[in-house]
CSV table of C-alpha atoms and ligand atoms in Angstrom, one decimal:
chain,number,residue,atom,x,y,z
A,21,MET,CA,-230.1,65.3,93.2
A,22,PHE,CA,-230.6,64.8,89.5
A,23,ASN,CA,-229.8,68.3,88.5
A,24,LYS,CA,-230.1,69.3,84.8
A,25,LEU,CA,-226.4,68.9,83.8
A,26,SER,CA,-225.9,65.5,85.3
A,27,LEU,CA,-229.2,64.4,83.6
A,28,LYS,CA,-228.0,65.7,80.3
A,29,ILE,CA,-224.5,64.2,80.5
A,30,GLY,CA,-226.1,61.0,81.8
A,31,MET,CA,-228.6,60.7,79.0
A,32,LEU,CA,-226.0,61.5,76.4
A,33,PHE,CA,-223.6,58.8,77.7
A,34,PHE,CA,-226.5,56.4,78.0
A,35,VAL,CA,-227.8,56.8,74.5
A,36,PHE,CA,-224.4,56.5,73.0
A,37,ILE,CA,-223.5,53.4,75.0
A,38,LEU,CA,-226.9,51.9,74.3
A,39,ILE,CA,-226.5,52.4,70.5
A,40,ILE,CA,-223.0,50.8,70.6
A,41,GLU,CA,-224.3,47.9,72.7
A,42,ILE,CA,-227.3,47.3,70.4
A,43,LEU,CA,-225.0,47.3,67.4
A,44,VAL,CA,-222.5,44.9,68.9
A,45,TYR,CA,-225.1,42.6,70.3
A,46,PHE,CA,-227.0,42.5,67.0
A,47,ILE,CA,-223.8,41.5,65.1
A,48,LEU,CA,-222.9,38.9,67.7
A,49,TYR,CA,-226.4,37.5,67.8
A,50,THR,CA,-226.8,37.0,64.0
A,51,THR,CA,-223.3,35.5,63.7
A,52,ILE,CA,-223.9,33.0,66.5
A,53,ALA,CA,-227.4,32.1,65.3
A,54,ASN,CA,-226.2,31.6,61.7
A,55,GLU,CA,-223.3,29.4,62.9
A,56,ARG,CA,-225.6,27.3,65.0
A,57,ILE,CA,-228.1,26.8,62.1
A,58,GLU,CA,-225.2,25.9,59.8
A,59,GLU,CA,-224.0,23.3,62.3
A,60,VAL,CA,-227.5,21.7,62.4
A,61,MET,CA,-227.6,21.6,58.6
A,62,ASP,CA,-224.1,20.1,58.5
A,63,SER,CA,-224.9,17.5,61.0
A,64,LEU,CA,-228.1,16.5,59.2
A,65,LEU,CA,-226.1,16.1,55.9
A,66,ALA,CA,-223.4,14.2,57.8
A,67,ARG,CA,-226.0,11.8,59.2
A,68,ALA,CA,-227.5,11.2,55.7
A,69,ASN,CA,-224.0,10.6,54.4
A,70,THR,CA,-223.3,8.0,57.2
A,71,HIS,CA,-226.4,6.1,56.3
A,72,SER,CA,-225.8,6.2,52.6
A,73,ALA,CA,-222.2,4.9,53.2
A,74,ILE,CA,-223.6,1.9,55.1
A,75,LEU,CA,-226.2,1.3,52.5
A,76,GLU,CA,-223.6,1.5,49.7
A,77,ASN,CA,-221.9,-1.5,51.4
A,78,ASN,CA,-225.1,-3.4,52.1
A,79,PHE,CA,-228.0,-2.2,49.9
A,80,ASN,CA,-230.7,-4.6,51.1
A,81,SER,CA,-234.0,-4.4,52.9
A,82,SER,CA,-232.7,-5.5,56.3
A,83,THR,CA,-230.0,-2.8,56.4
A,84,MET,CA,-232.6,-0.3,55.3
A,85,GLU,CA,-234.9,-1.5,58.1
A,86,HIS,CA,-232.1,-1.1,60.6
A,87,VAL,CA,-231.5,2.5,59.5
A,88,ALA,CA,-235.2,3.2,59.6
A,89,ILE,CA,-235.6,1.7,63.1
A,90,MET,CA,-232.6,3.6,64.4
A,91,GLU,CA,-234.0,7.0,63.2
A,92,SER,CA,-237.5,6.3,64.4
A,93,GLU,CA,-236.0,6.5,67.9
A,94,SER,CA,-234.1,9.8,67.2
A,95,GLU,CA,-235.4,13.3,66.8
A,96,TYR,CA,-234.8,13.0,63.1
A,97,ALA,CA,-236.7,11.2,60.4
A,98,VAL,CA,-235.3,9.3,57.4
A,99,ILE,CA,-236.8,8.3,54.1
A,100,ILE,CA,-234.9,6.0,51.7
A,101,THR,CA,-235.9,6.1,48.1
A,102,ASP,CA,-234.9,4.4,44.9
A,103,GLU,CA,-233.0,6.3,42.2
A,104,ASP,CA,-236.2,8.0,40.9
A,105,GLY,CA,-237.4,9.1,44.3
A,106,ASN,CA,-240.0,6.3,45.0
A,107,VAL,CA,-240.1,5.7,48.7
A,108,LEU,CA,-238.6,2.4,49.8
A,109,ILE,CA,-238.8,2.8,53.5
A,110,ASN,CA,-239.5,5.5,56.1
A,111,SER,CA,-238.7,5.8,59.8
A,112,ASP,CA,-241.6,8.0,60.7
A,113,PRO,CA,-245.0,8.7,59.1
A,114,ILE,CA,-244.5,10.7,55.9
A,115,GLU,CA,-246.0,14.1,56.2
A,116,LYS,CA,-247.2,16.3,53.3
A,117,GLU,CA,-244.2,18.6,53.5
A,118,MET,CA,-241.8,15.7,53.3
A,119,LEU,CA,-243.6,14.3,50.3
A,120,ASP,CA,-243.4,17.8,48.7
A,121,ILE,CA,-239.7,17.8,49.1
A,122,ILE,CA,-239.3,14.2,47.8
A,123,GLU,CA,-241.5,14.9,44.8
A,124,HIS,CA,-239.8,18.2,43.9
A,125,THR,CA,-236.2,17.1,44.0
A,126,ASP,CA,-234.2,16.6,40.8
A,127,TYR,CA,-232.3,13.5,41.8
A,128,GLU,CA,-229.9,13.7,38.9
A,129,GLU,CA,-228.5,16.9,40.3
A,130,ILE,CA,-227.5,15.6,43.7
A,131,PRO,CA,-223.7,15.5,44.1
A,132,SER,CA,-222.1,12.3,45.5
A,133,GLY,CA,-221.3,14.2,48.7
A,134,GLY,CA,-225.0,14.9,49.3
A,135,LYS,CA,-226.9,18.2,49.5
A,136,VAL,CA,-229.2,20.2,51.8
A,137,LEU,CA,-232.6,20.1,50.1
A,138,GLU,CA,-234.5,22.5,52.3
A,139,GLN,CA,-233.0,25.0,54.7
A,140,ARG,CA,-235.8,27.6,55.1
A,141,TRP,CA,-236.2,26.9,58.8
A,142,THR,CA,-238.3,29.9,59.6
A,143,GLU,CA,-241.0,29.1,57.0
A,144,ARG,CA,-241.0,25.3,56.9
A,145,GLN,CA,-241.8,22.5,59.3
A,146,TYR,CA,-238.8,20.5,58.2
A,147,ILE,CA,-235.3,21.0,56.9
A,148,ALA,CA,-233.9,18.2,54.8
A,149,ALA,CA,-230.7,16.8,53.4
A,150,ASP,CA,-230.2,14.2,50.7
A,151,SER,CA,-227.2,11.8,50.3
A,152,PRO,CA,-227.2,9.6,47.1
A,153,ILE,CA,-226.5,5.8,47.3
A,154,ASN,CA,-223.9,5.1,44.6
A,155,ILE,CA,-222.7,1.5,44.2
A,156,ASN,CA,-219.8,0.9,41.8
A,157,GLY,CA,-220.6,4.1,40.0
A,158,ASP,CA,-224.3,3.3,39.6
A,159,HIS,CA,-227.0,5.4,41.1
A,160,HIS,CA,-229.2,3.2,43.3
A,161,GLY,CA,-231.2,5.4,45.6
A,162,HIS,CA,-231.3,8.3,48.1
A,163,VAL,CA,-231.1,8.7,51.9
A,164,ILE,CA,-233.2,11.7,52.7
A,165,MET,CA,-232.9,13.0,56.3
A,166,PHE,CA,-235.5,15.3,57.9
A,167,ALA,CA,-235.2,17.4,61.0
A,168,ASN,CA,-238.1,19.2,62.5
A,169,THR,CA,-237.4,23.0,62.4
A,170,ASN,CA,-238.5,23.2,66.0
A,171,ILE,CA,-235.0,22.0,66.9
A,172,VAL,CA,-233.5,25.1,65.2
A,173,LYS,CA,-236.3,27.4,66.4
A,174,ASN,CA,-235.8,26.2,70.1
A,175,MET,CA,-232.1,26.7,69.8
A,176,VAL,CA,-232.5,30.2,68.4
A,177,ASN,CA,-235.1,31.1,71.0
A,178,HIS,CA,-232.8,29.9,73.7
A,179,LEU,CA,-230.0,32.1,72.3
A,180,SER,CA,-232.4,35.1,72.2
A,181,ASP,CA,-233.4,34.5,75.8
A,182,GLN,CA,-229.7,34.5,76.8
A,183,PHE,CA,-229.2,37.7,74.8
A,184,VAL,CA,-232.2,39.4,76.4
A,185,TRP,CA,-230.7,38.7,79.9
A,186,ILE,CA,-227.3,39.8,78.9
A,187,GLY,CA,-228.8,42.9,77.4
A,188,ILE,CA,-230.8,43.8,80.5
A,189,THR,CA,-227.8,43.2,82.8
A,190,THR,CA,-225.7,45.5,80.5
A,191,VAL,CA,-228.3,48.2,80.5
A,192,ILE,CA,-228.5,48.2,84.3
A,193,LEU,CA,-224.7,48.2,84.6
A,194,THR,CA,-224.6,51.1,82.1
A,195,ILE,CA,-227.1,53.1,84.0
A,196,ILE,CA,-225.2,52.6,87.2
A,197,THR,CA,-221.9,53.5,85.5
A,198,VAL,CA,-223.4,56.6,83.8
A,199,PHE,CA,-225.0,57.7,87.1
A,200,PHE,CA,-221.6,57.7,88.9
A,201,LEU,CA,-219.7,59.1,86.0
A,202,SER,CA,-222.1,62.1,85.6
A,203,ARG,CA,-222.0,62.7,89.4
A,204,PHE,CA,-218.2,62.6,89.3
A,205,ILE,CA,-218.4,65.5,86.9
A,206,THR,CA,-221.4,67.4,88.3
A,207,ILE,CA,-220.8,67.3,92.0
A,208,PRO,CA,-217.7,69.5,91.8
A,209,LEU,CA,-219.5,71.8,89.4
A,210,MET,CA,-222.5,72.1,91.8
A,211,LYS,CA,-220.1,72.9,94.7
A,212,MET,CA,-218.4,75.6,92.5
A,213,LYS,CA,-221.8,77.0,91.6
A,214,GLN,CA,-222.7,77.2,95.3
A,215,ALA,CA,-219.4,78.8,96.0
A,216,THR,CA,-219.8,81.5,93.3
A,217,GLU,CA,-223.4,82.2,94.6
A,218,GLN,CA,-222.0,82.7,98.1
A,219,LEU,CA,-219.4,85.1,96.6
A,220,SER,CA,-222.0,87.1,94.8
A,221,LYS,CA,-224.1,87.2,98.0
A,222,GLY,CA,-221.1,89.0,99.7
A,223,LYS,CA,-219.3,86.2,101.4
A,224,THR,CA,-215.6,86.7,100.6
A,225,LYS,CA,-214.1,83.4,101.7
A,226,VAL,CA,-215.1,80.1,100.1
A,227,SER,CA,-213.4,76.8,100.2
A,228,LEU,CA,-213.2,74.3,97.4
A,229,HIS,CA,-211.2,71.2,96.7
A,230,THR,CA,-208.5,72.2,94.3
A,231,ASP,CA,-206.5,68.9,94.3
A,232,ARG,CA,-208.0,67.6,91.0
A,233,LYS,CA,-205.5,67.8,88.2
A,234,ASP,CA,-208.1,68.3,85.4
A,235,GLU,CA,-210.1,71.3,84.1
A,236,LEU,CA,-212.5,71.1,87.0
A,237,GLY,CA,-209.6,71.4,89.4
A,238,GLU,CA,-208.3,74.4,87.5
A,239,LEU,CA,-211.7,76.0,87.6
A,240,ALA,CA,-211.9,75.4,91.3
A,241,SER,CA,-208.4,77.0,91.7
A,242,THR,CA,-209.5,80.0,89.6
A,243,ILE,CA,-212.6,80.5,91.8
A,244,MET,CA,-210.5,80.3,94.9
A,245,LYS,CA,-208.1,82.8,93.5
A,246,LEU,CA,-211.1,85.0,92.6
A,247,SER,CA,-212.4,84.8,96.2
A,248,ASN,CA,-209.0,85.7,97.6
A,249,ASP,CA,-208.7,88.6,95.2
A,250,LEU,CA,-212.2,89.7,96.3
A,251,GLU,CA,-211.2,89.5,99.9
A,252,ARG,CA,-208.1,91.5,99.3
A,253,LEU,CA,-210.0,94.1,97.3
A,254,LYS,CA,-212.5,94.5,100.1
A,255,LYS,CA,-209.8,94.9,102.6
A,256,ASP,CA,-208.0,97.4,100.4
A,257,ARG,CA,-211.2,99.4,99.9
A,258,ASN,CA,-211.9,99.5,103.6
A,259,GLU,CA,-208.4,100.6,104.4
A,260,PHE,CA,-208.6,103.2,101.6
A,261,LEU,CA,-211.9,104.6,102.9
A,262,ALA,CA,-210.4,104.7,106.4
A,263,SER,CA,-207.4,106.7,105.1
A,264,VAL,CA,-209.6,109.0,103.1
A,265,SER,CA,-211.8,109.8,106.0
A,266,HIS,CA,-208.8,110.4,108.2
A,267,GLU,CA,-207.2,112.7,105.5
A,268,LEU,CA,-210.4,114.7,105.4
A,269,ARG,CA,-211.0,114.8,109.1
A,270,THR,CA,-207.6,116.3,109.9
A,271,PRO,CA,-207.9,119.6,107.9
A,272,LEU,CA,-211.6,119.9,108.8
A,273,THR,CA,-210.6,119.8,112.5
A,274,TYR,CA,-208.1,122.6,111.9
A,275,ILE,CA,-210.6,124.6,110.0
A,276,LYS,CA,-213.3,124.2,112.6
A,277,GLY,CA,-210.8,124.9,115.5
A,278,TYR,CA,-209.5,128.1,113.9
A,279,ALA,CA,-213.0,129.3,112.9
A,280,ASP,CA,-214.1,128.8,116.6
A,281,ILE,CA,-211.1,130.9,117.8
A,282,ILE,CA,-211.9,133.7,115.3
A,283,ASN,CA,-215.4,133.8,116.6
A,284,LYS,CA,-214.1,134.8,120.0
A,285,GLN,CA,-214.2,138.6,120.6
A,286,ASP,CA,-210.8,139.0,122.3
A,287,ILE,CA,-208.4,138.3,119.5
A,288,SER,CA,-206.3,140.9,117.6
A,289,ILE,CA,-206.8,141.7,113.9
A,290,HIS,CA,-203.3,140.3,113.3
A,291,GLU,CA,-204.2,137.0,114.9
A,292,ARG,CA,-207.5,136.8,113.0
A,293,LYS,CA,-205.6,137.3,109.7
A,294,GLU,CA,-203.1,134.6,110.6
A,295,TYR,CA,-205.9,132.1,111.5
A,296,LEU,CA,-207.9,133.0,108.3
A,297,ASP,CA,-204.7,132.3,106.3
A,298,ILE,CA,-204.5,128.8,107.9
A,299,ILE,CA,-208.1,128.2,107.1
A,300,ARG,CA,-207.6,129.2,103.5
A,301,GLU,CA,-204.5,127.0,103.2
A,302,GLU,CA,-206.3,124.0,104.7
A,303,THR,CA,-209.2,124.6,102.4
A,304,ASN,CA,-206.9,124.7,99.4
A,305,GLN,CA,-205.3,121.4,100.4
A,306,LEU,CA,-208.7,119.8,100.9
A,307,THR,CA,-209.6,121.0,97.4
A,308,VAL,CA,-206.4,119.4,96.0
A,309,LEU,CA,-207.0,116.2,97.8
A,310,ILE,CA,-210.6,115.9,96.6
A,311,ARG,CA,-209.5,116.8,93.0
A,312,ASN,CA,-206.8,114.1,93.1
A,313,LEU,CA,-209.1,111.5,94.6
A,314,PHE,CA,-211.7,112.3,91.9
A,315,GLU,CA,-209.0,112.0,89.2
A,316,LEU,CA,-208.0,108.5,90.5
A,317,ALA,CA,-211.6,107.5,90.7
A,318,LYS,CA,-212.0,108.4,87.0
A,319,MET,CA,-208.8,106.4,86.2
A,320,ASP,CA,-210.3,103.4,88.0
A,321,GLU,CA,-213.5,103.7,86.0
A,322,ASN,CA,-211.5,103.9,82.8
A,323,ARG,CA,-213.2,107.2,82.1
A,324,PHE,CA,-209.8,108.7,81.8
A,325,ILE,CA,-208.8,109.6,78.2
A,326,ILE,CA,-205.2,109.8,76.9
A,327,ASN,CA,-204.8,112.1,73.9
A,328,ARG,CA,-201.6,110.9,72.3
A,329,ARG,CA,-199.6,113.2,70.2
A,330,LYS,CA,-196.0,113.3,68.8
A,331,VAL,CA,-194.2,115.4,71.3
A,332,GLU,CA,-190.6,116.6,71.4
A,333,LEU,CA,-189.5,115.7,74.9
A,334,ARG,CA,-186.9,118.4,75.2
A,335,LYS,CA,-189.6,121.1,74.6
A,336,LEU,CA,-191.9,119.5,77.2
A,337,ILE,CA,-189.1,119.5,79.8
A,338,GLN,CA,-188.4,123.1,79.1
A,339,THR,CA,-192.0,124.0,79.8
A,340,VAL,CA,-191.8,122.0,83.0
A,341,GLU,CA,-188.6,123.8,84.0
A,342,GLU,CA,-190.2,127.2,83.6
A,343,LEU,CA,-193.1,126.1,85.8
A,344,ILE,CA,-190.8,124.9,88.7
A,345,ARG,CA,-188.2,127.6,88.3
A,346,PRO,CA,-189.7,129.9,91.1
A,347,GLY,CA,-189.7,126.9,93.5
A,348,LEU,CA,-186.1,126.0,92.6
A,349,GLU,CA,-184.9,129.6,93.0
A,350,GLU,CA,-186.7,130.0,96.3
A,351,ARG,CA,-184.9,127.0,97.7
A,352,ASN,CA,-181.7,127.6,95.9
A,353,ILE,CA,-181.7,124.2,94.2
A,354,ARG,CA,-179.6,123.6,91.1
A,355,PHE,CA,-181.3,122.0,88.1
A,356,SER,CA,-179.7,120.2,85.2
A,357,VAL,CA,-181.3,118.8,82.1
A,358,ILE,CA,-179.6,116.3,79.7
A,359,CYS,CA,-182.0,115.6,76.8
A,360,PRO,CA,-181.0,115.1,73.1
A,361,GLU,CA,-183.0,117.4,70.8
A,362,ASN,CA,-184.5,114.8,68.5
A,363,ILE,CA,-186.3,112.6,71.0
A,364,ILE,CA,-190.0,112.3,69.9
A,365,ALA,CA,-192.5,110.5,72.1
A,366,ASN,CA,-196.1,109.5,71.3
A,367,ILE,CA,-197.7,110.7,74.5
A,368,ASP,CA,-200.4,112.9,76.1
A,369,PRO,CA,-198.2,115.9,76.8
A,370,GLU,CA,-200.5,117.3,79.5
A,371,ARG,CA,-200.6,114.0,81.4
A,372,ILE,CA,-196.8,113.4,81.2
A,373,GLN,CA,-196.2,117.0,82.2
A,374,GLN,CA,-198.4,116.3,85.3
A,375,VAL,CA,-196.3,113.3,86.1
A,376,LEU,CA,-193.0,115.2,85.8
A,377,LEU,CA,-194.3,118.0,87.9
A,378,ASN,CA,-195.4,115.5,90.6
A,379,ILE,CA,-192.0,113.9,90.7
A,380,LEU,CA,-190.1,117.2,90.6
A,381,ASP,CA,-192.3,118.6,93.3
A,382,ASN,CA,-191.4,115.6,95.5
A,383,ALA,CA,-187.7,116.1,94.7
A,384,ILE,CA,-187.8,119.8,95.5
A,385,LYS,CA,-189.6,119.1,98.8
A,386,HIS,CA,-187.0,116.6,99.9
A,387,THR,CA,-183.8,118.3,98.6
A,388,SER,CA,-181.8,120.8,100.7
A,389,PRO,CA,-180.5,124.2,99.3
A,390,GLY,CA,-177.3,123.9,97.2
A,391,GLU,CA,-178.1,120.3,96.1
A,392,THR,CA,-178.9,119.3,92.5
A,393,ILE,CA,-181.9,117.9,90.8
A,394,SER,CA,-181.3,116.4,87.3
A,395,ILE,CA,-183.3,115.1,84.4
A,396,ARG,CA,-181.8,112.7,81.9
A,397,VAL,CA,-183.5,111.4,78.8
A,398,ILE,CA,-182.1,108.5,76.7
A,399,GLN,CA,-183.6,106.3,74.1
A,400,ASN,CA,-182.9,102.9,72.5
A,401,GLU,CA,-184.8,101.0,69.8
A,402,MET,CA,-187.5,99.9,72.2
A,403,GLU,CA,-188.1,102.6,74.7
A,404,ILE,CA,-187.4,106.1,76.1
A,405,LYS,CA,-186.1,106.3,79.6
A,406,ILE,CA,-186.5,109.5,81.7
A,407,THR,CA,-184.6,109.6,84.9
A,408,ILE,CA,-185.3,112.3,87.6
A,409,GLU,CA,-182.6,112.2,90.2
A,410,ASP,CA,-182.1,114.3,93.4
A,411,GLU,CA,-179.5,114.4,96.1
A,412,GLY,CA,-182.0,114.8,98.8
A,413,GLU,CA,-182.7,112.9,102.0
A,414,GLY,CA,-183.8,109.6,100.3
A,415,ILE,CA,-186.5,107.2,101.2
A,416,PRO,CA,-186.2,104.4,103.9
A,417,LYS,CA,-185.9,100.9,102.3
A,418,GLU,CA,-189.0,99.6,104.1
A,419,ASP,CA,-191.2,102.4,102.5
A,420,LEU,CA,-190.1,101.8,98.9
A,421,PRO,CA,-192.7,99.1,98.1
A,422,TYR,CA,-195.6,101.3,99.2
A,423,LEU,CA,-194.7,104.6,97.5
A,424,PHE,CA,-197.2,104.1,94.7
A,425,ASP,CA,-200.1,103.2,97.1
A,426,ARG,CA,-202.8,105.7,97.5
A,427,LEU,CA,-202.5,108.2,100.4
A,428,TYR,CA,-199.1,106.6,101.3
A,429,ARG,CA,-196.6,109.1,102.8
A,430,VAL,CA,-193.2,108.4,104.3
A,431,GLU,CA,-193.6,111.1,107.0
A,432,LYS,CA,-196.9,110.0,108.5
A,433,SER,CA,-197.7,113.3,110.2
A,434,ARG,CA,-199.5,115.5,107.9
A,435,SER,CA,-197.4,118.6,108.3
A,436,ARG,CA,-198.6,121.7,106.6
A,437,GLU,CA,-195.2,122.5,105.2
A,438,SER,CA,-194.7,119.3,103.2
A,439,GLY,CA,-198.5,119.3,102.6
A,440,GLY,CA,-198.6,116.3,100.4
A,441,THR,CA,-201.7,114.2,100.0
A,442,GLY,CA,-199.9,111.0,99.2
A,443,LEU,CA,-201.6,110.7,95.9
A,444,GLY,CA,-199.0,112.2,93.5
A,445,LEU,CA,-197.1,108.9,92.8
A,446,ALA,CA,-200.3,106.9,92.6
A,447,ILE,CA,-201.6,109.2,89.9
A,448,ALA,CA,-198.2,109.2,88.1
A,449,LYS,CA,-198.2,105.4,88.0
A,450,GLU,CA,-201.7,105.3,86.6
A,451,ILE,CA,-200.8,107.8,83.9
A,452,ILE,CA,-197.6,106.0,82.9
A,453,GLU,CA,-199.3,102.6,82.9
A,454,SER,CA,-202.1,103.9,80.7
A,455,HIS,CA,-199.3,104.9,78.3
A,456,GLU,CA,-198.2,101.2,78.5
A,457,GLY,CA,-195.0,102.3,80.2
A,458,ARG,CA,-193.6,101.7,83.7
A,459,ILE,CA,-192.2,103.7,86.6
A,460,GLU,CA,-189.7,102.6,89.2
A,461,ILE,CA,-188.1,104.3,92.2
A,462,GLN,CA,-184.6,103.7,93.6
A,463,SER,CA,-183.5,105.5,96.7
A,464,LYS,CA,-180.8,105.5,99.4
A,465,ILE,CA,-181.1,107.3,102.7
A,466,GLY,CA,-178.8,110.3,102.7
A,467,LYS,CA,-177.8,109.8,99.1
A,468,GLY,CA,-180.9,110.7,97.1
A,469,THR,CA,-183.7,109.3,95.1
A,470,SER,CA,-184.0,108.4,91.4
A,471,VAL,CA,-187.2,107.9,89.5
A,472,ASN,CA,-187.1,106.1,86.2
A,473,ILE,CA,-189.9,106.3,83.7
A,474,PHE,CA,-189.9,103.9,80.7
A,475,LEU,CA,-192.1,104.8,77.7
A,476,LYS,CA,-192.5,102.6,74.6
A,477,ARG,CA,-191.3,104.2,71.4
B,25,ATP,N1,-187.7,112.5,95.9
B,25,ATP,C1,-188.1,112.0,97.1
B,25,ATP,N2,-187.3,112.1,98.1
B,25,ATP,C2,-187.7,111.7,99.3
B,25,ATP,N3,-189.0,111.2,99.6
B,25,ATP,C3,-189.8,111.1,98.5
B,25,ATP,C4,-189.4,111.6,97.2
B,25,ATP,N4,-190.5,111.4,96.4
B,25,ATP,C5,-191.5,110.9,97.2
B,25,ATP,N5,-191.1,110.7,98.4
B,25,ATP,C6,-191.9,110.2,99.5
B,25,ATP,O1,-193.0,109.5,99.0
B,25,ATP,C7,-194.2,109.8,99.5
B,25,ATP,C8,-195.3,109.7,98.5
B,25,ATP,O2,-195.1,110.6,97.4
B,25,ATP,P1,-196.4,111.2,96.7
B,25,ATP,O3,-195.9,112.1,95.6
B,25,ATP,O4,-197.2,110.0,96.3
B,25,ATP,O5,-197.2,111.9,97.8
B,25,ATP,P2,-197.0,113.4,98.4
B,25,ATP,O6,-195.9,114.1,97.7
B,25,ATP,O7,-196.8,113.3,99.9
B,25,ATP,O8,-198.4,114.1,98.1
B,25,ATP,P3,-198.8,114.8,96.7
B,25,ATP,O9,-197.9,114.4,95.7
B,25,ATP,O10,-200.2,114.2,96.5
B,25,ATP,O11,-198.9,116.2,97.0
B,25,ATP,C9,-194.0,111.3,100.0
B,25,ATP,O12,-194.8,111.5,101.1
B,25,ATP,C10,-192.6,111.3,100.3
B,25,ATP,O13,-192.4,111.0,101.7
B,26,MG,MG1,-195.9,114.3,95.5
């Protein structure tokens, strides 16, 4: 239960709080203790002053006796002396320390309000206060009050006991608070750790509480998002593998089927040649498919290098036009190019040529004789826009979002005439995005399709 982090956080909190508590209690303790001691000293002096006031009014032996008898019953002791410090009367037996004080006092120095003579309560047995007896301005004697320092010591000890109890209670409360506080932080962290461990062991769906509004809540949300992404990725990968194996199986079935027929003895040379052509064509398509898949795999692994160069777009389009000219003429499709001469792009010309060929190949395949395919290039301060437009059959609205998906074809049957692998646009998108550009397709059934490529200048 006490995993490492909660222990660390707990100890850290605990030490900090303990230091603060010790500091606060120390200050509080010394202040209170000093105040109490001061109070005792003051009350001792006040008592001496009361006695001297009485004696100033009646300075005779019977009053002195009264005072002495009174103090003999109290926890204090009083000694009354003459003006030179000779003892006149004492309430309790005079101890050596009392005598010391009496003998070592300079009686001329005592102010009329009295004075504390001894206040070292930790070292001495008595603390003492002196109040002079002044009658009509003449100095007649002294009232010296003694208090056993045990009074002060007991009081301070009592205070210390109270502080020890308060201290123990606070430490226990601190430990409990710190325990819950550190668990409040570490329990969600432990849950997240378990969740990520499960994810790394292959579980795709984990559930965490994401309703906290702090960093831990955000972390939990991020892990949940990660787990959803992982699940989607796995689903995508399985679908993709299923499509790939389907794409490979279809031509292989053809090839095996026709090879079996050729093996039979009773077919004509003409038929044999026709079937061999089909086998060759299927093999070619398989090669293209595998090459494209390999290229996409390289792109996914980022092993795909873009060699940028300053290229004049008009020249690039001319090269492309020469390459597709036979196809255009064969199908009697018109071709128009609008491209200003001075447009220079910083691109990998081979890759962009591959993209344009892919898109034009699509356009030619879906355009009827007599219709037009056009390329337009324009640029502004930010980007260059290449539009490839055809007047062909168009693409159904529901297929538009999936055109850039791998192996996605609008006409699902893999007819040998159209012969596409469904990878052309996926590759085009990867290439354009690795140029930090973007590609979009708009299409209307019966009206035609237009592909826009945006490249940063
Ligand atoms: N100009 C267009 N007009 C009509 N349909 C199009 C057009 N361009 C693409 N399509 C549709 O989009 C699908 C995906 O195109 P993509 O280029 O990715 O694959 P493909 O042409 O079938 O195969 P490949 O390009 O790998 O030989 C095509 O199957 C086609 O149905
Ligand atoms: Mg294509």
